[in-house]
CSV table of C-alpha atoms and ligand atoms in Angstrom, one decimal:
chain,number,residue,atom,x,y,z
A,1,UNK,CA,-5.3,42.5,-18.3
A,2,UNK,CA,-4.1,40.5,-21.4
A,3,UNK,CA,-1.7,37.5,-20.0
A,4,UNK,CA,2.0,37.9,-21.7
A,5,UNK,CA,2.1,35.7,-24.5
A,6,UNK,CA,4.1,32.2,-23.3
A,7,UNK,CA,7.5,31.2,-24.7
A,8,UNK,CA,7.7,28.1,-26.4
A,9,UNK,CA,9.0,26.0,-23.5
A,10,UNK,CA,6.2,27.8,-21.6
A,11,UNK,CA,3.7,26.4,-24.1
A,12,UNK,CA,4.7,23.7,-24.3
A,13,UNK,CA,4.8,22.6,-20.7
A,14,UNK,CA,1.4,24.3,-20.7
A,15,UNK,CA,-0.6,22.5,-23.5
A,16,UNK,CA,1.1,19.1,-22.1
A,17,UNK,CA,-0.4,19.7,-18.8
A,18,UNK,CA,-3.9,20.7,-20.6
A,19,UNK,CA,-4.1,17.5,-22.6
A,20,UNK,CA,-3.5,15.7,-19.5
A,21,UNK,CA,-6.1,17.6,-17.7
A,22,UNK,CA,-8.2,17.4,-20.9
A,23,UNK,CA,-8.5,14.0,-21.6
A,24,UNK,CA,-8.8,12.5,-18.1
A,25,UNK,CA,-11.9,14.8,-17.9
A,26,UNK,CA,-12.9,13.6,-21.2
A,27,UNK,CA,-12.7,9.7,-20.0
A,28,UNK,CA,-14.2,10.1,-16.8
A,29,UNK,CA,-17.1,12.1,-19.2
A,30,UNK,CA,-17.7,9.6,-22.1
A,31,UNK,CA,-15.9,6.4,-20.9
A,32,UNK,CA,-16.2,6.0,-17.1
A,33,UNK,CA,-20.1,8.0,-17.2
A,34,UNK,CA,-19.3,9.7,-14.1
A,35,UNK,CA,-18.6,13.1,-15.0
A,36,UNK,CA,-16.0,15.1,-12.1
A,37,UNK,CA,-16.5,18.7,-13.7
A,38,UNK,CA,-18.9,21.3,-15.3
A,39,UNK,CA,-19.0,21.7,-19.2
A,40,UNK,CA,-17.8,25.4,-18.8
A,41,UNK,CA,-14.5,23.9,-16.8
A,42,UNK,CA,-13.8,21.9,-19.9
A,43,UNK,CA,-15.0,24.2,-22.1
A,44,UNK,CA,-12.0,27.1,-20.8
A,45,UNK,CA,-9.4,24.5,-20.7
A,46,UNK,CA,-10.1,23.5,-24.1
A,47,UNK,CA,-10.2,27.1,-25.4
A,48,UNK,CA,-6.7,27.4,-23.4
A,49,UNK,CA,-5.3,24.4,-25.0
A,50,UNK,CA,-6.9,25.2,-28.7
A,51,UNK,CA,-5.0,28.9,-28.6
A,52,UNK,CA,-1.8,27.3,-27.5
A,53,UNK,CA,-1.7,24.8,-30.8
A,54,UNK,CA,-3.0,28.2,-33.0
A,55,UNK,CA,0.2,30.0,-32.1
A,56,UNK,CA,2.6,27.1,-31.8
A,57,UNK,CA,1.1,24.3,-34.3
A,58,UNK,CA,4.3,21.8,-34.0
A,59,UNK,CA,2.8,21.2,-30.2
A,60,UNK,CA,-0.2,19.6,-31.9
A,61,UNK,CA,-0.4,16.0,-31.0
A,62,UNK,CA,-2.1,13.4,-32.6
A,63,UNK,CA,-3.7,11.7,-29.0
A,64,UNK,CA,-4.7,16.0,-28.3
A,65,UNK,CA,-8.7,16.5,-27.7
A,66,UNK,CA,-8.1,19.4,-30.5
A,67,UNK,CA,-7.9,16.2,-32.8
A,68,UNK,CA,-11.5,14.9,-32.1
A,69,UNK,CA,-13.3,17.3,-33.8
A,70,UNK,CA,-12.2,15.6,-37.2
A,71,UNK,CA,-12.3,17.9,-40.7
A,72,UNK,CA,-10.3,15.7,-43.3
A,73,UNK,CA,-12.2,14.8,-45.9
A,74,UNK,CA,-11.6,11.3,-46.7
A,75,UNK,CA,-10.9,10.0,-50.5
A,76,UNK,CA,-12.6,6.7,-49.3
A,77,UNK,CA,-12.0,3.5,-47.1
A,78,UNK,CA,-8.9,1.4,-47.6
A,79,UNK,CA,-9.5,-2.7,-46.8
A,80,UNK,CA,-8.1,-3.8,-43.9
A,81,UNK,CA,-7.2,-7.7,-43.4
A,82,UNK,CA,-7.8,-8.8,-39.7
A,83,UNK,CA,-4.8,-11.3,-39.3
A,84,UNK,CA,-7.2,-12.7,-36.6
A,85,UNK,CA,-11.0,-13.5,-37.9
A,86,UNK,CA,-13.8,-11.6,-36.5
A,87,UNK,CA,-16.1,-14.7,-36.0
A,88,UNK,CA,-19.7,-14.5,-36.0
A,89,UNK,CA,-22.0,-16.2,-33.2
A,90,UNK,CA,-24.7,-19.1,-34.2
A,91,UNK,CA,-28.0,-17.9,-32.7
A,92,UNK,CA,-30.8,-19.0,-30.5
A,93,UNK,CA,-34.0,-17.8,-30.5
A,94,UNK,CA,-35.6,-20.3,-28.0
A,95,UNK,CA,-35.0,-21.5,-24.1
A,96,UNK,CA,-34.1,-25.2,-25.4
A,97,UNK,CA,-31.8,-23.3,-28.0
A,98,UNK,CA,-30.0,-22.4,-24.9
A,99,UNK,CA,-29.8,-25.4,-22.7
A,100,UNK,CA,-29.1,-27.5,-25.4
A,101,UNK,CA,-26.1,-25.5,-26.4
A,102,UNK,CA,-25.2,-26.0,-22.4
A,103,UNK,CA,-25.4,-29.6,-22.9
A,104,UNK,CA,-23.4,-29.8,-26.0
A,105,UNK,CA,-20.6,-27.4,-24.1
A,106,UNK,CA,-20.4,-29.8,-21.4
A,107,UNK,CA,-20.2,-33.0,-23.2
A,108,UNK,CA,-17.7,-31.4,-25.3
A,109,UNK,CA,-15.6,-30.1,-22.2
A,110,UNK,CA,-16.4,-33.1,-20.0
A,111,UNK,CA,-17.0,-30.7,-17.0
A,112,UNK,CA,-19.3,-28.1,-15.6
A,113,UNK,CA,-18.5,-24.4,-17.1
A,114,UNK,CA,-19.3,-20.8,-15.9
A,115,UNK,CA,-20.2,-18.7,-18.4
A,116,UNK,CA,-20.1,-15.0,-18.8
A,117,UNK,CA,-23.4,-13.3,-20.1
A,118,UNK,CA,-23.1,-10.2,-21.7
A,119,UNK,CA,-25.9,-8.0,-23.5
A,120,UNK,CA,-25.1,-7.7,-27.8
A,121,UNK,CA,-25.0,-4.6,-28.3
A,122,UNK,CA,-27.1,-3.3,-31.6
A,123,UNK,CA,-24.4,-1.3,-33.4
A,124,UNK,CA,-21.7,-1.9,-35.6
A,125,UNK,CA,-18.8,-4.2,-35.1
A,126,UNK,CA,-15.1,-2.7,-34.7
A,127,UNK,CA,-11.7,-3.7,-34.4
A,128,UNK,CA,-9.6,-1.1,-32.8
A,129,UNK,CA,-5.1,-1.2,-32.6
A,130,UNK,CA,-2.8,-0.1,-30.2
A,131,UNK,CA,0.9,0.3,-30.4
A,132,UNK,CA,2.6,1.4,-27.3
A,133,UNK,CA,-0.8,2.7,-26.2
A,134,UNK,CA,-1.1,4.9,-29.2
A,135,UNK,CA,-4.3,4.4,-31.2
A,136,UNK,CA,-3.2,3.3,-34.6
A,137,UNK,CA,-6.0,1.5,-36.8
A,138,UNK,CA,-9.8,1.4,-36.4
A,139,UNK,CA,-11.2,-0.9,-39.0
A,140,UNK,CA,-15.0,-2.5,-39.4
A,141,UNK,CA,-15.5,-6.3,-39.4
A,142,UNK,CA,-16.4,-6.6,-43.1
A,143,UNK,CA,-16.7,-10.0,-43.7
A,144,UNK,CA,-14.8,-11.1,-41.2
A,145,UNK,CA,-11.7,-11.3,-42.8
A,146,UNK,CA,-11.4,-7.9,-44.9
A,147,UNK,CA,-12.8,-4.5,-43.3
A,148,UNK,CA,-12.8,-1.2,-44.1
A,149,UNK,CA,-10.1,1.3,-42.9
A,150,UNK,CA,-12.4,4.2,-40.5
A,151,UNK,CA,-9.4,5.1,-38.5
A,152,UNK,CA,-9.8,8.8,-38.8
A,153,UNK,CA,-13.6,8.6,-38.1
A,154,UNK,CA,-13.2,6.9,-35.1
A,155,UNK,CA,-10.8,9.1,-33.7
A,156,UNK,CA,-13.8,11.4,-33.3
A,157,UNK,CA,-15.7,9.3,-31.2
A,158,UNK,CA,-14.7,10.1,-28.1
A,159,UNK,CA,-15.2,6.9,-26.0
A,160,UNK,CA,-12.4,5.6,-28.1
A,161,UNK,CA,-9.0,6.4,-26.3
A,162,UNK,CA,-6.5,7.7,-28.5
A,163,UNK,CA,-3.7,6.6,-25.9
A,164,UNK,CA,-4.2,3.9,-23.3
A,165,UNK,CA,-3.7,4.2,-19.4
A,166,UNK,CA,-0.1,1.7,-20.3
A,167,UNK,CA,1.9,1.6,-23.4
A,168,UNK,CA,0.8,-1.8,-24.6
A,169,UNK,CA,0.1,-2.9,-28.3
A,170,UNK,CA,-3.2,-4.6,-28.3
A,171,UNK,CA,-5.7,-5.7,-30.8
A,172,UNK,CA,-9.4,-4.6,-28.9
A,173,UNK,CA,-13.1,-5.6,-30.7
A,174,UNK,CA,-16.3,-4.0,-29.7
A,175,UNK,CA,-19.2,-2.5,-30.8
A,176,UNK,CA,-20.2,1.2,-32.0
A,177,UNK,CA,-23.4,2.3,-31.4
A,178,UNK,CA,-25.4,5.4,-31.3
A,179,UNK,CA,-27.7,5.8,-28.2
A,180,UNK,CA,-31.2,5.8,-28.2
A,181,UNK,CA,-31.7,9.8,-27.7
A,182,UNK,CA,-28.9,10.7,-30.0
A,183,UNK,CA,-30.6,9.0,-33.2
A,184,UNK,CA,-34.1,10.5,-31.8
A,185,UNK,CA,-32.2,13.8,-31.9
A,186,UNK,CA,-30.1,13.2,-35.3
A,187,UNK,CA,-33.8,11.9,-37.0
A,188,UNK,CA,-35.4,14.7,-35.9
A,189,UNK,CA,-32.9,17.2,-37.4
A,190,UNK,CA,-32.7,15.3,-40.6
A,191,UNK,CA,-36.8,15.5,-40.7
A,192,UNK,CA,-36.5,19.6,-40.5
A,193,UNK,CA,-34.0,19.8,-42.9
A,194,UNK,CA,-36.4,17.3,-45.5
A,195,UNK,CA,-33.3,14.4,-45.5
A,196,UNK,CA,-34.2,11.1,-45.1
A,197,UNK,CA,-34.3,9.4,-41.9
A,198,UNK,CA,-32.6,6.6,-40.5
A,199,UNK,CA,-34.5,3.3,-39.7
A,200,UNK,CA,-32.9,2.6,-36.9
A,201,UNK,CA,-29.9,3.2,-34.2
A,202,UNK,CA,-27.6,0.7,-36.2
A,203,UNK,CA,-28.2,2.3,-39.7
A,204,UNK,CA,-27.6,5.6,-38.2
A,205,UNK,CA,-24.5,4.2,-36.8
A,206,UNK,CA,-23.2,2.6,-39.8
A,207,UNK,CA,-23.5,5.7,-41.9
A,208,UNK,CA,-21.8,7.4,-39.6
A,209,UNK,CA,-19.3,5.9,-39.2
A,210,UNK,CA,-19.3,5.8,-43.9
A,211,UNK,CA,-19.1,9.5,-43.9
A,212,UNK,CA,-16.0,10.8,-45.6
A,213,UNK,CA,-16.4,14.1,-43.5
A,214,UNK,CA,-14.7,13.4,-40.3
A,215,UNK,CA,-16.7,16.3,-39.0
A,216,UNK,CA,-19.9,14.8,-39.5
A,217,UNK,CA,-18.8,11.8,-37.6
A,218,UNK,CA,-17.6,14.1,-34.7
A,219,UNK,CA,-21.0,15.6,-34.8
A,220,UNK,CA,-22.9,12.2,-34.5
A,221,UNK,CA,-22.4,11.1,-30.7
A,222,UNK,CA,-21.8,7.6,-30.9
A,223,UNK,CA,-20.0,5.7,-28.6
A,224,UNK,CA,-18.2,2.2,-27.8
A,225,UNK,CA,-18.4,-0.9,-25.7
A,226,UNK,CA,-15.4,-3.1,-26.3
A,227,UNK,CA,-15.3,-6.9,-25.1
A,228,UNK,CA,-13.0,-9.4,-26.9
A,229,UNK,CA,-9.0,-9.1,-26.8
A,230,UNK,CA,-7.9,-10.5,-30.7
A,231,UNK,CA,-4.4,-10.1,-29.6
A,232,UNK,CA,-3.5,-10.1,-26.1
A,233,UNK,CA,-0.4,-8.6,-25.8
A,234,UNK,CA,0.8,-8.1,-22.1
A,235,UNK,CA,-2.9,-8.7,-21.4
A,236,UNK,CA,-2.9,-11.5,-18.3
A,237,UNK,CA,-6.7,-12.0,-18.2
A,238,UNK,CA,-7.6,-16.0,-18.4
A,239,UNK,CA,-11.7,-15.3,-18.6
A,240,UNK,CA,-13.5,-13.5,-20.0
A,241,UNK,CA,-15.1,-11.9,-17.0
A,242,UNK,CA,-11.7,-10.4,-16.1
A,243,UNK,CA,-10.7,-9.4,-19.8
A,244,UNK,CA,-13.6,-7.6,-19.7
A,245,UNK,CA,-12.1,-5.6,-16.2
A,246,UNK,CA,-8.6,-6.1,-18.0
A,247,UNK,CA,-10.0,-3.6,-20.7
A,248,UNK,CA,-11.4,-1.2,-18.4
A,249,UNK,CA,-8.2,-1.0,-16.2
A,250,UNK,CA,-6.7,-0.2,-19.9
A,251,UNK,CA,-9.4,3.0,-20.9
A,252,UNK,CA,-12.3,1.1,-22.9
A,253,UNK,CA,-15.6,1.6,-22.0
A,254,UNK,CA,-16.9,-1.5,-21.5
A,255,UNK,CA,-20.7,-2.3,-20.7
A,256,UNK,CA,-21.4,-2.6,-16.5
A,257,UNK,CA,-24.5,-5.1,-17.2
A,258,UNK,CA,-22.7,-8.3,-17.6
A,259,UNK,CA,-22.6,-11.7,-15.2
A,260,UNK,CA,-21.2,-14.6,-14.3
A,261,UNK,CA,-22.9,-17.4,-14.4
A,262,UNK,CA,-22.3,-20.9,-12.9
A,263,UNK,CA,-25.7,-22.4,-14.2
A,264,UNK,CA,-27.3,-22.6,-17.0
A,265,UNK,CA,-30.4,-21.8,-15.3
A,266,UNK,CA,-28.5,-18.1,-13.9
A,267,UNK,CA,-28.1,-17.8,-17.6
A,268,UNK,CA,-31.6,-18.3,-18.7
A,269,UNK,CA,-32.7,-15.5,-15.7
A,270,UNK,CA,-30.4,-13.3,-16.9
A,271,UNK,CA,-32.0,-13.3,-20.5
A,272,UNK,CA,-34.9,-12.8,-18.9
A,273,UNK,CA,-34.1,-10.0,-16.6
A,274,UNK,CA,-32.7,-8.1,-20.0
A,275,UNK,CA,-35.5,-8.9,-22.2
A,276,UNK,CA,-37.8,-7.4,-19.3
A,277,UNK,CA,-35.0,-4.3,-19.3
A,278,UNK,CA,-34.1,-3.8,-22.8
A,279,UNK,CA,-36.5,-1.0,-23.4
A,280,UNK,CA,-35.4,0.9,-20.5
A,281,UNK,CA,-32.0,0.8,-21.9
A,282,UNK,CA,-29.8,3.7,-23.3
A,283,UNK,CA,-28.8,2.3,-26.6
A,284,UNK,CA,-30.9,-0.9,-28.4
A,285,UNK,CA,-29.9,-4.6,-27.7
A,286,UNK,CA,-30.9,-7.8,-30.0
A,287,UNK,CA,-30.3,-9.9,-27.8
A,288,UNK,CA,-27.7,-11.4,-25.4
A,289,UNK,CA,-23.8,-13.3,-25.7
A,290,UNK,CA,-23.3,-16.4,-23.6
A,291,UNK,CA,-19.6,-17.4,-23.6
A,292,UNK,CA,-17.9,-20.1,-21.7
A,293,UNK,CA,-15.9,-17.4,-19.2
A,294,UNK,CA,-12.6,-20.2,-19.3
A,295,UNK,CA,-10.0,-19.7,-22.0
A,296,UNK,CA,-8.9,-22.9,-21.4
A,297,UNK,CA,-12.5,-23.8,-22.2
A,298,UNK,CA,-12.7,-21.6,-25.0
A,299,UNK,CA,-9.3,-23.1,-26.6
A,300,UNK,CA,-10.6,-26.6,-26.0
A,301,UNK,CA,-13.6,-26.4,-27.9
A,302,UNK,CA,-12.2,-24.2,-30.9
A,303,UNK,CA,-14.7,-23.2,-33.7
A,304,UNK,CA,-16.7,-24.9,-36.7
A,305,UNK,CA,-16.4,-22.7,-40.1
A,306,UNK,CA,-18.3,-20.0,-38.9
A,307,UNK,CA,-18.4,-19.4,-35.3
A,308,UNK,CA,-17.1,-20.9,-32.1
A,309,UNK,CA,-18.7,-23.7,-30.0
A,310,UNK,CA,-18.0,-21.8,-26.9
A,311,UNK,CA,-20.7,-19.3,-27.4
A,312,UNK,CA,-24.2,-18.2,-28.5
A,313,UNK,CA,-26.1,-15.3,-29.4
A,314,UNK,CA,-29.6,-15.8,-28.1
A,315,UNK,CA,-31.7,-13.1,-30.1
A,316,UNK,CA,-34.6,-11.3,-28.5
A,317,UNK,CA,-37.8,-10.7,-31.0
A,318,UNK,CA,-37.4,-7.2,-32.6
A,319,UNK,CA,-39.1,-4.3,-30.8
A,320,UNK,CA,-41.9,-2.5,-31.8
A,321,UNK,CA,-41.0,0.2,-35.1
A,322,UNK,CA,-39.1,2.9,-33.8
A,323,UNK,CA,-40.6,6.2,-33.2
B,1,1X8,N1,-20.5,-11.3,-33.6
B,1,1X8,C1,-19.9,-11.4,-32.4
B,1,1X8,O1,-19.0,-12.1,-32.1
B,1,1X8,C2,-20.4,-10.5,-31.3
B,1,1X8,C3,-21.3,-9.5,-31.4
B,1,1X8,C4,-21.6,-8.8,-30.2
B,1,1X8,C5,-22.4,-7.7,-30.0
B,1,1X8,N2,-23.1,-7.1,-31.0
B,1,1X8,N3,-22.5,-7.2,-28.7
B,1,1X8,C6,-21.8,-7.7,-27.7
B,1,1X8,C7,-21.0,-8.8,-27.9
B,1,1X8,C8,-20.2,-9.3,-26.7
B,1,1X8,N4,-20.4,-8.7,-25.5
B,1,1X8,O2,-19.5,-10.3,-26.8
B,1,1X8,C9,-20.8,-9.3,-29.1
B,1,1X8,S1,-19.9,-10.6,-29.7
């Protein structure tokens, strides 16, 4: 029998109570990776929520799941200035790369270090804003210093929250990235329909994330892993190691594969252990990011022009063409 249709203070009881529902399933889905209920679960709710906005649009809200499916058609990109640089690394490509850098950061600190090893992720580098836990610019790094608005493209990707577990304003950088199996999939359609392929997970990424369609972006299936606070905020975390957590505990999805190092030579077996992974991965890796884990550390030994002394990128060799 059809239900009676709801009153407005029915509704909108009702479609907060959905989005609730709705977008904790969605994190525990696309952020979290562990899944707590069946597509066709979501799928009702969703269909519930979707009818409620039809009849009573003013419920419509801008952190609603009905909002990730995109379908503005963008004019272009606005520049974006990042009132705090997005620094590039300096690179190793060698084991002495790396322990000299370890003896240059502890000459320069005058004390042993720990360092927190993380894998660099072969995507596309973001800055994300948050005011009052509300999801309020998404911008690309550019050249550090000017990026390109993609706010309303990245409010499709749905490991992006578009409202954090606490009302905090917060400045987030990460990378986006499109998995391995999603850019197999997206070449193989793009081969049927006689477009040109993409080269690679990070090309495919990247022109994602340039489409003016929003609903092309939506379509794409990339995703996030977020590791460096610009602007802290009511953030307390005074590593790296537990910034990492810190953004976590916030909503980001942040990559499980890092460690803490208190050697150099942990740091070394770790790049090893990841080259030897790296294939078996879900999404591509270049390489991996050794930072000092202190902040005291890291605010010690500052940066040079381009990048700071407190890290290095050591860079794998690239992998065989892609398939
Ligand atoms: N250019 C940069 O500063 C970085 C670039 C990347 C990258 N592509 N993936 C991971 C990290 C990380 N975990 O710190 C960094 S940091």
């Amino acid at each position: 029998m059809a239900q009676a249709p709801l009153t407005l203070a029915e509704a909108t009881d009702k479609a907060k109570e959905l989005r609730a529902q709705l977008n904790q399933y969605s994190h525990e889905y696309y952020v979290a990776d562990t899944p707590t209920v069946e597509d066709y679960v979501y799928d009702r709710l969703y269909k519930e929520l979707s009818d409620i906005e039809t009849e009573y649009p003013d419920l419509i809200t801008s952190d609603s799941p009905t909002q990730r499916v995109g379908g503005k058609i963008l004019q272009g990109f606005e520049k974006v200035t990042h009132e705090v640089q997005m620094y590039s690394l300096n690179d190793g490509f060698s084991k002495e790369d790396i322990y000299d850098f370890d003896e240059r950061v502890q000459k320069l600190a005058g004390k042993p270090v720990s360092y927190c090893c993380e894998l660099k992720i072969d995507g596309l580098a973001i800055s994300l804003k948050y005011e009052n836990g509300k999801f309020v610019q998404g911008a690309t790094r550019g050249d550090g210093t000017v990026g390109e608005n993609i706010t309303e493209n990245l409010k499709t990707v749905k490991s992006i929250p578009l409202e954090l577990k606490k009302p905090i304003s917060v400045e987030v950088r990460g990378e986006c990235y499109m998995p391995k199996q999603s850019f197999v999939n997206l070449n193989k359609e793009r081969e049927e329909a006689g477009q040109d392929v993409f080269a690679n997970p990070r090309n495919a990424a990247a022109g994602s994330l340039r489409q003016l369609d929003t609903s092309m972006v939506a379509k794409r299936n990339l995703s996030t892993f977020l590791y460096t606070v610009a602007d802290f905020g009511p953030m307390t975390a005074q590593t790296q190691y537990d910034a990492l957590n810190e953004l976590s505990e916030i909503g980001f999805r942040t990559n499980p594969e890092k460690k803490l190092c208190q050697t150099i030579d942990e740091v070394w077996a770790y790049i090893e252990e990841y080259h030897e992974k790296r294939s078996e991965l879900p999404y591509e890796i270049d390489g991996i990011v050794i930072k000092t884990n202190e902040f005291t550390i890291q605010d010690e030994l500052g940066f040079t022009v381009k990048a700071p002394r407190w890290a290095i990128a050591y860079k794998f060799p690239p992998e065989e063409a892609q398939t």
